[in-house]
Coordinates of C-alpha atoms and ligand atoms in Angstrom, one line a residue:
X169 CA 0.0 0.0 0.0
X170 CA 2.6 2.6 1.1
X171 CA 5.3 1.4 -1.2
X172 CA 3.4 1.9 -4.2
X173 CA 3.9 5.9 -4.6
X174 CA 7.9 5.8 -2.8
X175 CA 10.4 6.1 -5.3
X176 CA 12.8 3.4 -4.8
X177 CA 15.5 4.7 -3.2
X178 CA 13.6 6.3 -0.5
X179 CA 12.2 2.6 0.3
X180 CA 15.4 1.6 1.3
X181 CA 16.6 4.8 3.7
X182 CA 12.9 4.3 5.1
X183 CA 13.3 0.4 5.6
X184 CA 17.1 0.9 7.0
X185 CA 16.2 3.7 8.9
X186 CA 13.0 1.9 10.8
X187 CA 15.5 -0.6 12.4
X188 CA 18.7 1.5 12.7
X189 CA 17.2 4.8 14.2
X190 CA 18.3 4.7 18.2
X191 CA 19.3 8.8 18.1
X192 CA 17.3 11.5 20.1
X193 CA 18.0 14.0 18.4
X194 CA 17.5 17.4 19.8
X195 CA 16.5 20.6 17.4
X196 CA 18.4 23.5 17.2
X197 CA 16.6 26.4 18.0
X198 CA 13.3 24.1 18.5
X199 CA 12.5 24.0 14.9
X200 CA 14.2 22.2 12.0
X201 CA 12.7 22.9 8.7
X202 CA 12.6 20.8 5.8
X203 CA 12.8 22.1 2.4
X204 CA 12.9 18.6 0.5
X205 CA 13.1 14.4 1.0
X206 CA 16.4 15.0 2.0
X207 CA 16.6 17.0 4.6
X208 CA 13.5 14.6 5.6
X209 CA 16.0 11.5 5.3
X210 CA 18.5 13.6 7.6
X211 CA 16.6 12.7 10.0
X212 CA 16.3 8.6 9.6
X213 CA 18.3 8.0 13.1
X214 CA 16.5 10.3 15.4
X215 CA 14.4 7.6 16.6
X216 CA 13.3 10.8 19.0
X217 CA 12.8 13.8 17.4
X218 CA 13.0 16.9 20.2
X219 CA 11.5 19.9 19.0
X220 CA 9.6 20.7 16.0
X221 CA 9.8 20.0 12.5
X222 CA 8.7 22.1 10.0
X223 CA 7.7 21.0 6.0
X224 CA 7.8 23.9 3.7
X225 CA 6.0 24.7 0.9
X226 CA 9.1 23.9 -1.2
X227 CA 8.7 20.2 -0.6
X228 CA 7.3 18.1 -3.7
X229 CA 5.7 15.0 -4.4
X230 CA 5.8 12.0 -2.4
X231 CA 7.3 13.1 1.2
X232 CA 8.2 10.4 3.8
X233 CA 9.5 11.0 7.2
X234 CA 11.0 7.8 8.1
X235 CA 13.3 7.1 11.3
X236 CA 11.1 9.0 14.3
X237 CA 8.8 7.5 16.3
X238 CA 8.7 10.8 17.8
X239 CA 8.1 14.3 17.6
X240 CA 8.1 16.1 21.1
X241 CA 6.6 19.7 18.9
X242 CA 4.5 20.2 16.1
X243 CA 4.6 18.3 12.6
X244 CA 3.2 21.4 10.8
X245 CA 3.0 21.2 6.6
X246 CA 1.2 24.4 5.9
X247 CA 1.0 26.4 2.5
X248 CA 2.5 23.8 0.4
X249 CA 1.0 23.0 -3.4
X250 CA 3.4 20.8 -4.7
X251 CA 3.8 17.8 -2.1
X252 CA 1.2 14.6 -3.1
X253 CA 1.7 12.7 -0.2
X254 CA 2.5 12.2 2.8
X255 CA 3.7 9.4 4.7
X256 CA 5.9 7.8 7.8
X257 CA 5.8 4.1 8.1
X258 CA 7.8 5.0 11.8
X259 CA 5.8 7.9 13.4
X260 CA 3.9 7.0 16.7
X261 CA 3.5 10.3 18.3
X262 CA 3.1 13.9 18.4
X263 CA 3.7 16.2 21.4
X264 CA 2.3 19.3 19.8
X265 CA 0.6 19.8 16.8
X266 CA 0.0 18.1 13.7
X267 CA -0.9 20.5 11.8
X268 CA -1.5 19.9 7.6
X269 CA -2.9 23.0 5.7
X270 CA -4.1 24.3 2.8
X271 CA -2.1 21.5 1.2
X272 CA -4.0 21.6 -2.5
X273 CA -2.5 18.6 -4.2
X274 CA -2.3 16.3 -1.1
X275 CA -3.9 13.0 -2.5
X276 CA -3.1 10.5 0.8
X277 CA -1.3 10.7 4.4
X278 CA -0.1 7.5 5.6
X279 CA 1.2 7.4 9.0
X280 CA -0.4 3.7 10.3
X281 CA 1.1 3.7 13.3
X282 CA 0.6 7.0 14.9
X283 CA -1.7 6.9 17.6
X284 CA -1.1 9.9 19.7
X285 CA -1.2 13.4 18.8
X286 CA -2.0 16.5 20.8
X287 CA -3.0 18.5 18.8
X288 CA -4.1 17.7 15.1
X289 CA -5.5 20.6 13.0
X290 CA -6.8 19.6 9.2
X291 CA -7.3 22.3 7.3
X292 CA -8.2 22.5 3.5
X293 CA -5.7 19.6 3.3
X294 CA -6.8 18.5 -0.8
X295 CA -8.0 15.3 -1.3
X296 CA -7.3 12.4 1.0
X297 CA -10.4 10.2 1.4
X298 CA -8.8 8.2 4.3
X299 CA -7.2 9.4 7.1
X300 CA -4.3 7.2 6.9
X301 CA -4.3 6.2 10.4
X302 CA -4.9 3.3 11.5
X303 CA -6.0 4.1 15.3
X304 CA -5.5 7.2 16.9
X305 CA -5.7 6.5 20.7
X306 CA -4.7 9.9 22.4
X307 CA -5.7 13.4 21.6
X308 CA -6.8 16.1 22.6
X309 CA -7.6 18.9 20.2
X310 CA -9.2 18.0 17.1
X311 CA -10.2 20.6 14.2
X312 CA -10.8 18.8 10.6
X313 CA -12.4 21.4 8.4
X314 CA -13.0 21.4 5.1
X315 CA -11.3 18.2 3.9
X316 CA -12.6 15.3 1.4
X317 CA -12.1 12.4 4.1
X318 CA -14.6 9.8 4.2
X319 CA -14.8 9.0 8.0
X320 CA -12.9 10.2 10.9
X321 CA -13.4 6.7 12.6
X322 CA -9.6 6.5 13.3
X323 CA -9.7 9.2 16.0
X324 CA -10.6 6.7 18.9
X325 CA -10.7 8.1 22.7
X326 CA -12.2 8.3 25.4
X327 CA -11.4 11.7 26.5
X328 CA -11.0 14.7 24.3
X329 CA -10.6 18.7 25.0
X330 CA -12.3 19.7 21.7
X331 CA -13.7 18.5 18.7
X332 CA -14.3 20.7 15.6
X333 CA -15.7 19.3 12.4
X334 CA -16.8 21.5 9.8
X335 CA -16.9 21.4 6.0
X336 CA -16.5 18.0 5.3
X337 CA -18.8 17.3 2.6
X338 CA -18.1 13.3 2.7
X339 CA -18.7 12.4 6.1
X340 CA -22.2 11.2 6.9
X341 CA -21.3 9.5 10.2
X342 CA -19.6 10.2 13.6
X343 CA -20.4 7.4 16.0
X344 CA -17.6 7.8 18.6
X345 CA -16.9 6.3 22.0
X346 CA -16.4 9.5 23.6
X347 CA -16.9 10.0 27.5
X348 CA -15.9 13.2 27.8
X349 CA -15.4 16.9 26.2
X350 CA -13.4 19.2 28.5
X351 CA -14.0 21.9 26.4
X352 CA -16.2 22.4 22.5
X353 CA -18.2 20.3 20.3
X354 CA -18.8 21.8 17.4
X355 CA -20.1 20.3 14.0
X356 CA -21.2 22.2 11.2
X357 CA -22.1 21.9 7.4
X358 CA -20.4 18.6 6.9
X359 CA -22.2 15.7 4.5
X360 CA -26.0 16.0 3.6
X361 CA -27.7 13.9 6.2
X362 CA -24.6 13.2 8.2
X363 CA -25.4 11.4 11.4
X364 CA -24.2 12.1 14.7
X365 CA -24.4 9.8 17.8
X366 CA -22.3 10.2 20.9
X367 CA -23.6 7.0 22.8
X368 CA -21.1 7.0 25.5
X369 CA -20.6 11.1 26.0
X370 CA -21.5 12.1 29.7
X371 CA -20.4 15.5 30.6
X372 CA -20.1 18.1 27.7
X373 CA -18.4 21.8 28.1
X374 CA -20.4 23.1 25.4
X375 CA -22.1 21.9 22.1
X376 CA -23.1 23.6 18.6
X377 CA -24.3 21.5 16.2
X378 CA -25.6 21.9 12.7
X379 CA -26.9 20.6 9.8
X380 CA -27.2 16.7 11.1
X381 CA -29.9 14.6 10.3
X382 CA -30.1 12.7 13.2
X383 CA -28.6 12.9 16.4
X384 CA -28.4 10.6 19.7
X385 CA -26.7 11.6 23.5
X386 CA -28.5 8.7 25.0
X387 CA -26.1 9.2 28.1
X388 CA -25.3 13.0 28.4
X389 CA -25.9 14.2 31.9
X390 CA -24.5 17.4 31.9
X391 CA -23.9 20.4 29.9
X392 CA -21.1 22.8 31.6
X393 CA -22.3 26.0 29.5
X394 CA -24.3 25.9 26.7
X395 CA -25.9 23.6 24.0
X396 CA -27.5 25.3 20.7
X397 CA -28.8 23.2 17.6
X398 CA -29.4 25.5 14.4
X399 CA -30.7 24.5 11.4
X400 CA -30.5 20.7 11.7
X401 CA -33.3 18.3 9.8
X402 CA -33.6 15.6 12.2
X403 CA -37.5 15.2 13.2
X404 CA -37.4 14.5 16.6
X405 CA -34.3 15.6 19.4
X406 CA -34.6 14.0 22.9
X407 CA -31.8 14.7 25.9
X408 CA -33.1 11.4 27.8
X409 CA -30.8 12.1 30.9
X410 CA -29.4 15.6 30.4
X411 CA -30.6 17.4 33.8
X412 CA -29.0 20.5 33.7
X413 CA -26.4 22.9 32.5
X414 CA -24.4 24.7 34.4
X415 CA -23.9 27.8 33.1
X416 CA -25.3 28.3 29.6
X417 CA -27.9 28.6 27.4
X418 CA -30.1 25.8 25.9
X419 CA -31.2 27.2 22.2
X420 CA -33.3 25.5 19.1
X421 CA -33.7 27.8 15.9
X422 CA -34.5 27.0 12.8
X423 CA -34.7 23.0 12.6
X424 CA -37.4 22.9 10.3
X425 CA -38.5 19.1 10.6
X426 CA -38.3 19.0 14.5
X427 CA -41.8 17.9 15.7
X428 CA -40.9 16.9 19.3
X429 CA -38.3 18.2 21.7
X430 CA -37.6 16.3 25.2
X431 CA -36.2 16.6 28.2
X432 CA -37.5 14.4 30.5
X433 CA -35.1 14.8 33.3
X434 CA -34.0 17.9 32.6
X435 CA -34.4 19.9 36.3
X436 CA -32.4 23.3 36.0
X437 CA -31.2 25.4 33.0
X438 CA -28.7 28.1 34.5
X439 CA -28.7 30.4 31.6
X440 CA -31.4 30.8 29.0
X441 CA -33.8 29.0 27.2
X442 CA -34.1 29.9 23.6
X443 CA -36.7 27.6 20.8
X444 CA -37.1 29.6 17.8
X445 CA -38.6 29.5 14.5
X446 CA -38.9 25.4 14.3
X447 CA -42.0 25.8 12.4
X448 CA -42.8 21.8 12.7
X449 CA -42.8 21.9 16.4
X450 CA -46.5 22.4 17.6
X451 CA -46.1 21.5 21.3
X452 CA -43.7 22.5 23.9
X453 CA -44.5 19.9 26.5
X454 CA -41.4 17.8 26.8
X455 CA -39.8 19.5 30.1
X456 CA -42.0 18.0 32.1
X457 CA -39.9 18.7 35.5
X458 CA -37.8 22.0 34.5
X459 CA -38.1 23.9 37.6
X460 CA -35.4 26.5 37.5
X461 CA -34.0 28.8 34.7
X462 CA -31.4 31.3 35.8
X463 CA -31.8 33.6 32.7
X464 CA -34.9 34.2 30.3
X465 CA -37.1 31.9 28.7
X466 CA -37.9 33.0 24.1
X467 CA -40.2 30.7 22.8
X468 CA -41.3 31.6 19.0
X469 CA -43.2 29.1 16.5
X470 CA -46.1 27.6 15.3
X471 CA -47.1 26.3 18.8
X472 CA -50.5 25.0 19.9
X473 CA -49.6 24.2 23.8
X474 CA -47.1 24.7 25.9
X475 CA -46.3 23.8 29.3
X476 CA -43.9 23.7 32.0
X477 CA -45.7 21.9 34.8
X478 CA -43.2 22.0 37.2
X479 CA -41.7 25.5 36.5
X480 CA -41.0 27.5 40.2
X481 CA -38.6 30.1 39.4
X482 CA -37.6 31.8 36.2
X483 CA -35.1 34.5 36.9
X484 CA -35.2 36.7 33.1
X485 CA -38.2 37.0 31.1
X486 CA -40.5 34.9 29.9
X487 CA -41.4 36.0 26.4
X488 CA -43.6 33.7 24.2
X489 CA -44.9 34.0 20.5
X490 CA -47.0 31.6 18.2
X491 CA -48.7 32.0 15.2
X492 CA -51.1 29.6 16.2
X493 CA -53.6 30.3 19.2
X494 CA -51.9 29.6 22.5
X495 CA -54.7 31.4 24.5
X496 CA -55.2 28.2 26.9
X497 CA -51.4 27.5 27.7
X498 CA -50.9 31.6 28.1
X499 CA -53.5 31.5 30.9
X500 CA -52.4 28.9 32.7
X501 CA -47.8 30.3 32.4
X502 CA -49.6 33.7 33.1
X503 CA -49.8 32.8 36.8
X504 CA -46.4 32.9 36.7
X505 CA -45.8 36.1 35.8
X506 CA -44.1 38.6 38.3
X507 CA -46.7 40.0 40.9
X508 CA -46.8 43.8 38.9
X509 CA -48.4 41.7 35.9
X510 CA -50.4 40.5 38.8
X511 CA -49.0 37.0 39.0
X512 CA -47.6 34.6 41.1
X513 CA -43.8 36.2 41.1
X514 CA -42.1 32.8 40.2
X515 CA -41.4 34.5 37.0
X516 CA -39.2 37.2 38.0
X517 CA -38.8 39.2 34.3
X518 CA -41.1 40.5 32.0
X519 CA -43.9 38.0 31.1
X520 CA -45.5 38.0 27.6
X521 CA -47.3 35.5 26.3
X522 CA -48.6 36.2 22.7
X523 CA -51.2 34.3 19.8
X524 CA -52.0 34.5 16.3
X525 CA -48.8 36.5 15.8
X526 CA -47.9 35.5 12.4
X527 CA -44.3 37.0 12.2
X528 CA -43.4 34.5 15.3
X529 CA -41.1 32.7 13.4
X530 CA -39.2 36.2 12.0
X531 CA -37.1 36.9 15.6
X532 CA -34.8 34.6 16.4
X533 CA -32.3 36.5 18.4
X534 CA -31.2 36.1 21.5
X535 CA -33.4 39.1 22.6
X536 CA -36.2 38.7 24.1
X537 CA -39.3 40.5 23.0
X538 CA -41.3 43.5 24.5
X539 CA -40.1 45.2 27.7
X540 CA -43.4 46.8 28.5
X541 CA -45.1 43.2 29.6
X542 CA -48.6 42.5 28.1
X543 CA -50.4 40.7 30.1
X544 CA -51.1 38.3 27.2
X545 CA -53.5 36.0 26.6
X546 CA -56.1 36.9 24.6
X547 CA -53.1 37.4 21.4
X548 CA -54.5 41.1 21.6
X549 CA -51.1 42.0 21.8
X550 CA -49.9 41.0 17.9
X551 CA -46.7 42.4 16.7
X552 CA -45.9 43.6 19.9
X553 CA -44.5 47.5 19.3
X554 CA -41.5 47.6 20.9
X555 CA -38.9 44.7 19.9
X556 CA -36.1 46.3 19.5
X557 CA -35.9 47.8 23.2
X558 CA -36.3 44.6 24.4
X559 CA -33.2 44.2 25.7
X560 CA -33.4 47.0 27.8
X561 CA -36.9 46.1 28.8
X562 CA -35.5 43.2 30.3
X563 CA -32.2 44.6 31.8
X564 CA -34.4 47.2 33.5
X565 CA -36.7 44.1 35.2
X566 CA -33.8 41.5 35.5
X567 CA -30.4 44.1 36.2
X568 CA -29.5 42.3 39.7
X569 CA -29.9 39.0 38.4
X570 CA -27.8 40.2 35.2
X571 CA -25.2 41.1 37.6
X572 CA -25.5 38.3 39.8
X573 CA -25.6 35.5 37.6
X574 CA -23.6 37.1 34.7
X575 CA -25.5 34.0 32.4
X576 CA -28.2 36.4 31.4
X577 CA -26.0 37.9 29.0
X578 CA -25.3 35.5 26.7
X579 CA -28.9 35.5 26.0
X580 CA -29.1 39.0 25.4
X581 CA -26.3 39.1 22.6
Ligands
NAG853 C1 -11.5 1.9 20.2 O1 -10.5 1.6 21.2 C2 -10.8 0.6 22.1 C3 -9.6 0.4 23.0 O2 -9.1 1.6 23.4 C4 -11.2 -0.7 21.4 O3 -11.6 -1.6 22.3 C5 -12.3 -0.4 20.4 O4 -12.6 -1.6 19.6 C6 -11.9 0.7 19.4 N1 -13.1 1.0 18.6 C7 -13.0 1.1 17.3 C8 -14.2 1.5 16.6 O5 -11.9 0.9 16.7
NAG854 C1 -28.8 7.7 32.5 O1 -28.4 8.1 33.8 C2 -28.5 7.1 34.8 C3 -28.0 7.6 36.1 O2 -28.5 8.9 36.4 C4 -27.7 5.8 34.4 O3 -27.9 4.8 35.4 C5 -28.2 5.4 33.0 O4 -27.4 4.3 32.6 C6 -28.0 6.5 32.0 N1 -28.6 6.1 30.8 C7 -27.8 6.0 29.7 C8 -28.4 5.6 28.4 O5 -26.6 6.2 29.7
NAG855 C1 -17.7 25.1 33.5 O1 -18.0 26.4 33.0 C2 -17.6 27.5 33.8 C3 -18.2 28.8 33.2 O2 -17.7 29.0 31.9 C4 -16.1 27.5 33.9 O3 -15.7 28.5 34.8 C5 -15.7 26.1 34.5 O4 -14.3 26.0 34.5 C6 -16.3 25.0 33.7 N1 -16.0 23.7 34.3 C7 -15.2 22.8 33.8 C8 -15.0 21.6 34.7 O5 -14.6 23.0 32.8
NAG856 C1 -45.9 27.9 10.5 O1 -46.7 29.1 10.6 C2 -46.5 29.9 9.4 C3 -47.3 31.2 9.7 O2 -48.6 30.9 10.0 C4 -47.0 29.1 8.2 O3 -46.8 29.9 7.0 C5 -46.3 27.8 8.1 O4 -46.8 27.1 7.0 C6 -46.4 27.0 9.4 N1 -45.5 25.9 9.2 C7 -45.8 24.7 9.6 C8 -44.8 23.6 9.3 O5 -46.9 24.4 10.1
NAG857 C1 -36.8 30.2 9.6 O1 -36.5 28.9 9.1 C2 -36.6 28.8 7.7 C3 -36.4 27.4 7.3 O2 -37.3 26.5 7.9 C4 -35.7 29.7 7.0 O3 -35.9 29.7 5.6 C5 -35.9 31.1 7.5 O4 -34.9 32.0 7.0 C6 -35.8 31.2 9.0 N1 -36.1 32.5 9.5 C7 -35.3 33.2 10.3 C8 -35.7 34.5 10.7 O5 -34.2 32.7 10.7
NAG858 C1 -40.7 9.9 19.2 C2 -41.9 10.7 19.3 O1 -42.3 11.1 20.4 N1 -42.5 11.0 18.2 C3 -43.7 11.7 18.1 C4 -43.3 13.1 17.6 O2 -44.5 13.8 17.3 C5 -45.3 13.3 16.3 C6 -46.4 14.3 16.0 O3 -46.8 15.0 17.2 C7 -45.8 12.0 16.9 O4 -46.7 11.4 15.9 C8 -44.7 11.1 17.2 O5 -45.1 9.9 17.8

């Protein structure tokens, strides 16, 4: 397989080199920079490479980097449009990053027994359709953006920092074993109907994904800060044992075939709530023991009900919109409302509660709607004036909270 595009001679430095390399080698000045297969071959007895090596864009064809089994810095091949390939039948681990970009003629990486990198960045890297690893158990930073690759399957842990996955037209699955993200998830705009499952993920820093067609967290329990789906088509999301997050926002806009939503043991949100412009979804009755939200609560679509049965405090506004007739549901939240709307007080912002409104689905911000507080209800209230002082609206009725929490913001951007 890997022989097949080496020019002879560099076969036999590689095959020498793989049993003769003993060397660490340490790099002047941190960084040793490679300008062609030779200076790459200079460095068949370093069995330990310490420092970085750097491939530049003067490097052509079929490159190999044969010898190390290690890299304490970066691999970084950046720039380049001449190399074709690149391979090292040696490699088994990165200490910084592995970094390949904007790499135009790049047609394969082969590097079989690399398993640990720390960081890998793949960027506009040509057109690989394999990864060329065979198993990569140890990493923590992953970005693969805009690549042709046909799975990222290789990339097997259990813990990761980040994982960024954008722009990959080719890849219509990621199924991985992952416990836990210390830091982002972010997938966006990768393969028509890619599917995403996580079926082992527990604990999540934060999450933004888009443009999936189905997507499973059968185990997540918690979100650190915030979790926002835009503009997926999956028909149906459920967080079966998420309960809360703890410090973010939870936001839906824009997934046009999403008919049901739930949370069923989803207890505390500490940061907003945000379910916008998901025209399919008609009911908003899957948070059936939410009790506290820390920041504000927009809801805009074609709903018919919606309930929170076991809602006791909601610190920011509660700010609802249909274009269908919500009259029942808005008399029952309208309890809620603070006691200068003349309810309850367990919602401590604005309350507005709105029918028939037919622009619903047009606001989608972050903002949340009128500051002036209609008492709702009766959808009397339709295309409530004020929307753009909104924001202050609610800053005036929510400003400790705003200072206290500091969550409240991010749904105000
Ligand atoms: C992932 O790695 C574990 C061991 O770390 C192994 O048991 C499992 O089979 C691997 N999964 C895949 C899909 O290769
Ligand atoms: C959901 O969480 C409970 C513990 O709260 C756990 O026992 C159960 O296995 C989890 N379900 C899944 C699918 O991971
Ligand atoms: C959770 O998020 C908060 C707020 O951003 C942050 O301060 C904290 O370090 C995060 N916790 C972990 C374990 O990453
Ligand atoms: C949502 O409501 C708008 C405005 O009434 C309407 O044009 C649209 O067809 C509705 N969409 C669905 C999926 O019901
Ligand atoms: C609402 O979603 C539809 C797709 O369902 C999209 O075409 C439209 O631009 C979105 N509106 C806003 C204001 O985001
Ligand atoms: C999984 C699930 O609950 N599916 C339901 C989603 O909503 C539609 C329409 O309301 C139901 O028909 C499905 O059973």
């Amino acid at each position: 397989m890997l022989v097949k595009y080496l020019a002879p001679a560099v076969v036999a430095i590689g095959a020498v080199s793989a049993q003769t390399a003993t060397s660490t080698c340490t790099v002047s000045g941190g960084t040793t920079t490679i300008n062609s297969q030779a200076d790459a071959t200079g460095l068949a007895n370093c069995k330990t490479v310490k420092g970085s090596v750097v491939v530049t864009k003067d490097v052509a064809g079929d490159f190999q980097l044969s010898g190390p089994q290690s890299i304490t810095g970066d691999l970084k091949i950046e720039d380049n449009s001449k190399v074709n390939s690149i391979g090292s039948d040696t490699l088994e681990s990165i200490g910084g990053e592995f970094k390949i970009t904007k790499t135009t003629q790049l047609n394969s990486i082969s590097m079989p027994k690399l398993t640990k990198v720390n960081k890998l960045t793949w960027q506009s890297i040509g057109n690989p359709a394999e990864m060329g690893i065979s198993q990569l158990n140890e990493v923590s930073e992953v970005t693969i953006s805009d690549t042709k690759l046909r799975s990222i399957d290789a990339i097997n842990v259990t813990n990761i920092d980040s994982m960024n996955l954008d722009n990959n037209q080719f890849i219509i699955k990621y199924e991985p074993s992952i416990k836990t993200i210390k830091k982002d998830l972010n997938i966006h705009a990768n393969g028509l109907d890619m599917e995403v499952s996580f079926p082992n993920l527990i604990w999540a820093n934060l999450i933004s994904i888009s443009d999936v067609s189905k997507l499973s967290f059968p185990s997540l329990e918690i979100v650190n800060t915030s979790a926002r789906f835009d503009e997926n088509k999956f028909d149906s999301f459920s967080f079966p044992n998420l309960t809360e997050t703890k410090a973010g926002d939870i936001s839906f806009v824009g997934n046009e075939n999403m008919q049901n939503l739930t949370f069923p043991k989803l207890t505390r949100v500490n940061g907003g709530v945000l379910i916008a412009n998901n025209t399919a979804l008609e009911d908003i009755s899957g948070f059936p023991l939410l009790e506290t939200v820390t920041g504000a609560i927009k809801l805009r679509g074609n709903f018919t009900e919606v309930k929170f049965p076991k809602l006791q405090s909601v610190r920011g506004a509660f700010d609802l919109s249909s274009t269908n007739d919500v009259t029942d549901s808005c008399k029952t939240l309208e309890k809620m409302a603070p006691t200068k709307q003349g309810g309850n007080g367990k919602i401590e912002g604005t309350f507005d509660c709105e029918s028939n409104n037919d622009e619903a689905n047009e606001d989608t911000s972050g903002k949340t709607g009128s500051g002036q507080g209609t008492k709702g209800g009766d959808g009397s209230d339709k295309g409530s004036d004020d929307k753009d002082s909104g924001a202050a609206g609610l800053s005036v009725s929510t400003g400790l909270f705003l200072a206290a929490a500091g969550v409240l913001a991010q749904l105000l951007l």
